[in-house]
Coordinates of C-alpha atoms in Angstrom, one line a residue:
X25 CA -34.1 185.7 68.1
X26 CA -35.4 185.3 64.7
X27 CA -33.3 182.3 64.0
X28 CA -34.8 180.7 67.3
X29 CA -38.4 181.7 66.3
X30 CA -37.8 179.9 62.7
X31 CA -36.5 176.7 64.5
X32 CA -39.6 176.6 66.9
X33 CA -42.1 177.3 63.7
X34 CA -40.4 174.3 61.7
X35 CA -40.3 171.8 64.7
X36 CA -44.2 172.7 65.5
X37 CA -45.4 170.2 62.5
X38 CA -43.8 167.0 63.7
X39 CA -45.2 167.7 67.3
X40 CA -48.7 168.1 66.1
X41 CA -48.3 164.7 64.1
X42 CA -47.8 162.8 67.2
X43 CA -50.4 164.3 69.1
X44 CA -53.9 163.3 68.1
X45 CA -56.1 165.0 68.5
X46 CA -54.5 168.4 68.1
X47 CA -57.4 170.7 66.9
X48 CA -61.2 170.9 67.5
X49 CA -63.2 167.8 66.1
X50 CA -66.6 167.1 64.5
X51 CA -69.3 164.9 64.7
X52 CA -72.0 164.6 62.0
X53 CA -75.0 163.5 62.2
X54 CA -77.3 162.3 59.9
X55 CA -80.8 162.8 61.7
X56 CA -82.6 166.0 62.8
X57 CA -81.5 168.4 66.1
X58 CA -83.6 167.5 68.5
X59 CA -84.2 163.5 67.8
X60 CA -82.7 160.8 69.6
X61 CA -79.3 160.5 67.4
X62 CA -78.6 164.3 67.9
X63 CA -79.0 163.7 71.6
X64 CA -76.8 160.8 71.9
X65 CA -74.5 162.5 69.8
X66 CA -74.5 165.6 71.9
X67 CA -74.1 163.9 75.1
X68 CA -71.1 161.9 73.7
X69 CA -69.5 165.2 72.6
X70 CA -69.3 166.6 75.8
X71 CA -67.8 163.7 77.2
X72 CA -65.1 163.3 74.5
X73 CA -64.4 166.9 74.6
X74 CA -63.4 166.4 78.6
X75 CA -61.3 163.4 78.0
X76 CA -59.7 164.8 74.7
X77 CA -59.3 168.2 75.3
X78 CA -60.6 169.3 72.4
X79 CA -63.6 171.1 71.3
X80 CA -66.6 168.6 69.6
X81 CA -69.4 170.0 67.6
X82 CA -72.4 168.7 66.2
X83 CA -73.1 169.3 62.7
X84 CA -76.9 167.8 61.4
X85 CA -76.7 167.3 57.9
X86 CA -79.6 165.9 57.3
X87 CA -81.9 164.5 53.8
X88 CA -82.5 161.6 51.9
X89 CA -83.5 159.9 54.6
X90 CA -80.0 159.7 56.4
X91 CA -78.2 159.4 52.9
X92 CA -76.5 163.1 53.1
X93 CA -75.2 162.8 56.3
X94 CA -74.2 159.5 55.9
X95 CA -72.4 160.1 52.6
X96 CA -70.7 163.4 54.3
X97 CA -69.6 161.4 57.4
X98 CA -67.8 158.7 54.7
X99 CA -66.2 161.1 52.7
X100 CA -64.6 163.3 55.0
X101 CA -60.7 163.1 55.1
X102 CA -59.8 160.1 56.6
X103 CA -57.5 161.8 59.6
X104 CA -60.0 161.4 62.6
X105 CA -61.3 164.8 62.8
X106 CA -64.4 164.6 61.4
X107 CA -66.7 161.3 62.3
X108 CA -70.1 160.4 61.8
X109 CA -72.8 159.0 64.2
X110 CA -73.7 156.2 62.2
X111 CA -77.6 154.9 61.9
X112 CA -78.6 151.1 61.4
X113 CA -79.8 152.9 58.0
X114 CA -76.3 152.1 56.8
X115 CA -76.8 148.8 56.3
X116 CA -80.1 149.6 54.3
X117 CA -79.8 152.3 52.5
X118 CA -77.7 151.1 49.5
X119 CA -80.0 148.3 48.8
X120 CA -82.9 150.4 48.4
X121 CA -81.0 153.1 45.9
X122 CA -81.3 155.9 48.3
X123 CA -77.7 156.2 48.4
X124 CA -74.2 155.0 47.2
X125 CA -72.7 154.5 50.5
X126 CA -72.5 151.4 52.4
X127 CA -70.8 150.1 55.3
X128 CA -67.7 149.1 53.6
X129 CA -66.9 152.7 52.9
X130 CA -66.3 153.7 56.8
X131 CA -64.3 152.3 59.9
X132 CA -66.6 151.3 62.5
X133 CA -64.8 153.0 66.0
X134 CA -67.6 152.0 68.2
X135 CA -71.1 150.7 68.4
X136 CA -72.8 152.5 71.6
X137 CA -76.8 151.5 71.4
X138 CA -78.8 149.4 70.1
X139 CA -82.7 150.0 70.6
X140 CA -85.1 146.6 69.6
X141 CA -88.5 146.7 67.6
X142 CA -91.2 146.5 69.9
X143 CA -94.6 145.2 68.7
X144 CA -97.0 148.0 70.0
X145 CA -100.9 147.6 69.8
X146 CA -103.5 149.8 71.9
X147 CA -104.4 148.8 75.3
X148 CA -108.0 148.7 74.6
X149 CA -107.2 145.9 71.7
X150 CA -108.2 142.2 71.8
X151 CA -104.6 141.0 71.5
X152 CA -102.9 140.5 74.7
X153 CA -100.0 138.1 73.2
X154 CA -98.5 138.2 70.2
X155 CA -99.5 134.8 69.8
X156 CA -103.2 136.2 69.9
X157 CA -102.5 139.0 67.1
X158 CA -100.8 136.5 64.9
X159 CA -103.4 134.1 64.8
X160 CA -105.7 136.9 64.0
X161 CA -103.0 138.2 61.2
X162 CA -103.3 134.6 59.7
X163 CA -106.7 134.3 59.7
X164 CA -107.5 138.4 58.2
X165 CA -104.9 138.8 55.7
X166 CA -104.7 142.1 54.7
X167 CA -107.1 143.7 57.8
X168 CA -104.3 144.9 60.1
X169 CA -101.9 147.6 58.9
X170 CA -98.9 148.2 60.8
X171 CA -96.8 151.7 60.3
X172 CA -94.2 153.7 62.3
X173 CA -91.1 154.8 60.1
X174 CA -91.2 155.1 55.8
X175 CA -91.6 151.8 53.6
X176 CA -88.2 149.8 53.7
X177 CA -87.5 151.8 57.0
X178 CA -86.0 149.8 60.1
X179 CA -89.2 149.3 61.6
X180 CA -90.8 147.7 58.1
X181 CA -88.2 145.4 58.2
X182 CA -88.6 144.6 61.7
X183 CA -92.2 143.9 61.1
X184 CA -91.2 142.1 57.6
X185 CA -88.8 139.7 59.4
X186 CA -91.0 138.8 62.2
X187 CA -93.7 137.4 60.5
X188 CA -91.2 135.6 58.0
X189 CA -90.0 133.9 60.9
X190 CA -93.3 133.2 62.2
X191 CA -94.4 131.7 59.0
X192 CA -97.0 134.6 58.0
X193 CA -96.6 136.0 54.8
X194 CA -95.2 139.5 55.0
X195 CA -98.2 141.0 53.2
X196 CA -100.5 139.6 55.6
X197 CA -100.3 143.0 57.1
X198 CA -99.1 145.7 55.1
X199 CA -97.5 148.8 55.5
X200 CA -98.5 152.0 55.9
X201 CA -95.5 154.9 55.1
X202 CA -95.1 157.3 58.0
X203 CA -92.6 160.3 59.0
X204 CA -91.6 158.2 62.1
X205 CA -92.5 156.4 65.3
X206 CA -94.0 159.4 66.7
X207 CA -96.8 160.0 64.0
X208 CA -97.8 156.4 63.4
X209 CA -98.7 156.0 67.3
X210 CA -100.6 159.1 67.2
X211 CA -102.0 157.2 63.7
X212 CA -102.8 154.1 65.9
X213 CA -104.6 156.2 68.9
X214 CA -106.5 157.5 66.3
X215 CA -107.5 154.1 64.7
X216 CA -106.0 154.5 61.3
X217 CA -103.3 151.4 62.1
X218 CA -103.5 149.0 64.6
X219 CA -99.8 147.7 65.3
X220 CA -96.5 150.0 65.4
X221 CA -93.3 147.9 65.8
X222 CA -91.2 150.6 67.0
X223 CA -88.9 150.6 70.0
X224 CA -90.3 150.8 73.4
X225 CA -88.1 154.2 74.3
X226 CA -90.4 155.8 71.5
X227 CA -93.7 154.2 73.1
X228 CA -92.9 154.9 76.5
X229 CA -95.0 157.6 77.0
X230 CA -98.1 156.0 75.8
X231 CA -97.0 152.7 77.2
X232 CA -96.4 154.3 80.6
X233 CA -99.8 156.2 80.1
X234 CA -101.3 152.7 79.8
X235 CA -102.4 153.8 76.1
X236 CA -100.3 151.3 74.5
X237 CA -99.6 147.7 75.4
X238 CA -96.0 146.3 74.2
X239 CA -96.3 142.9 73.2
X240 CA -92.8 141.5 72.8
X241 CA -89.4 142.8 71.5
X242 CA -87.0 141.9 69.1
X243 CA -83.7 141.2 71.1
X244 CA -82.3 138.8 73.0
X245 CA -83.1 140.1 76.5
X246 CA -85.6 141.8 78.0
X247 CA -85.4 145.7 78.3
X248 CA -84.6 147.2 81.6
X249 CA -87.4 150.0 81.2
X250 CA -90.0 147.3 80.5
X251 CA -88.9 144.2 82.2
X252 CA -92.7 142.7 82.1
X253 CA -92.3 142.7 78.0
X254 CA -90.8 139.4 77.0
X255 CA -88.5 138.8 73.5
X256 CA -90.1 136.7 70.6
X257 CA -87.2 134.5 71.5
X258 CA -88.9 133.3 74.5
X259 CA -91.9 132.9 72.5
X260 CA -90.4 130.7 69.9
X261 CA -90.1 133.3 67.4
X262 CA -86.2 133.3 66.5
X263 CA -86.1 137.1 65.5
X264 CA -84.1 140.1 66.6
X265 CA -83.9 143.6 65.1
X266 CA -84.0 146.7 66.2
X267 CA -82.3 150.6 65.4
X268 CA -78.2 151.1 66.4
X269 CA -75.8 154.0 66.8
X270 CA -72.4 154.0 66.9
X271 CA -69.5 156.4 65.5
X272 CA -67.6 155.8 62.2
X273 CA -64.8 157.5 60.8
X274 CA -63.9 157.7 56.6
X275 CA -62.5 154.6 55.7
X276 CA -58.6 154.5 55.5
X277 CA -58.1 156.5 58.9
X278 CA -55.0 155.5 60.5
X279 CA -55.1 152.7 63.1
X280 CA -53.5 154.9 65.8
X281 CA -56.1 157.3 65.1
X282 CA -59.4 154.7 65.3
X283 CA -57.8 153.8 69.0
X284 CA -57.4 157.0 70.5
X285 CA -61.1 157.5 69.6
X286 CA -62.2 154.3 70.5
X287 CA -60.4 154.4 73.7
X288 CA -62.2 157.7 74.4
X289 CA -65.5 156.6 73.4
X290 CA -65.3 153.5 75.5
X291 CA -64.8 155.5 78.8
X292 CA -67.7 158.1 77.5
X293 CA -70.0 154.9 77.6
X294 CA -68.9 153.5 80.6
X295 CA -68.7 156.7 82.8
X296 CA -71.9 157.5 85.1
X297 CA -73.2 160.4 83.2
X298 CA -73.6 158.6 80.1
X299 CA -75.3 155.5 81.6
X300 CA -77.7 157.8 83.4
X301 CA -78.3 159.9 80.1
X302 CA -79.5 156.5 78.4
X303 CA -81.2 155.2 80.8
X304 CA -83.7 158.4 81.5
X305 CA -84.2 158.6 78.0
X306 CA -84.7 154.4 77.8
X307 CA -82.1 153.9 75.0
X308 CA -79.9 151.0 75.6
X309 CA -76.2 150.7 76.2
X310 CA -74.3 148.3 74.1
X311 CA -70.4 148.8 73.7
X312 CA -69.0 147.0 70.7
X313 CA -65.2 147.6 70.0
X314 CA -64.0 149.0 66.4
X315 CA -62.9 145.5 64.9
X316 CA -66.4 143.6 66.5
X317 CA -68.6 147.5 65.0
X318 CA -67.2 146.3 61.9
X319 CA -67.9 142.6 61.9
X320 CA -71.7 143.9 63.4
X321 CA -72.1 146.0 60.0
X322 CA -71.2 143.3 57.8
X323 CA -73.7 140.8 59.0
X324 CA -76.7 143.6 59.7
X325 CA -76.2 144.3 55.8
X326 CA -76.2 141.0 54.9
X327 CA -79.5 140.2 57.3
X328 CA -81.0 143.1 55.6
X329 CA -80.0 142.8 52.0
X330 CA -82.0 139.3 52.2
X331 CA -85.0 140.3 53.9
X332 CA -85.5 143.4 51.6
X333 CA -85.2 141.5 48.2
X334 CA -87.8 138.5 50.0
X335 CA -90.1 141.6 51.2
X336 CA -89.8 143.2 47.3
X337 CA -88.4 146.5 48.9
X338 CA -85.2 145.9 47.7
X339 CA -84.1 147.7 43.9

């Protein structure tokens, strides 16, 4: 009896090596509980758990404007059991000296979401179109202020790239740092600032209440939830930028393990449950597999670095 037990005991690690995953998994979320990134991670965890038959837990590692969680995700054991819901900030933080971690330190598994910046003004403001707003900014440099995130954050860069592409000096509409889109929108309603270039989902309640007017979005195509809002491209301004979310694992994770996770995420993203959740929250779904996601991060990093240097934000 004992002999048989020993033999079985010895053969367990082998079968484990072939079967991934064989124990509980974790998704690190660099942003706070209750936020959009956290909500997307939790929805994904439920679907992956069902598919892979292992518990998937979310761990919020906040701080340093995303630096703490992204660093934890990149420096975890490269065995596939610790994933990270990585956001656009991984292509930005190292440029401003917030973190050492960059996209090269992680392996993309799948991109799942992209939310373009919108150009939001008060509904009672004099500007009905982007063109009118741009003409005003040009004629009155420094008079209007924009906000929506910290200095050098994604919405700040969206503003800088839009103005630059439109041939307007970046400092013609200065940036007022804030803790996010929600406080910035409140500040706009109070009259302290005039433009909030955040995503439409973040401004959705105020847009639907007819208190905020979205003049355009910085995307390749119009948003499903706001089909009346034109893209900047349609208006002749060739500029797109937005926030995105994807799943990464530490660099050096085995290709076979990455493939299992990639397939599971693809299945989750295609599910009715995920589609409904994203639609209800107004988040845009975009699926890009591992190889494409890595290329996408490299492009994003290059664009952001250039822009941050021009805007005087990069270290």
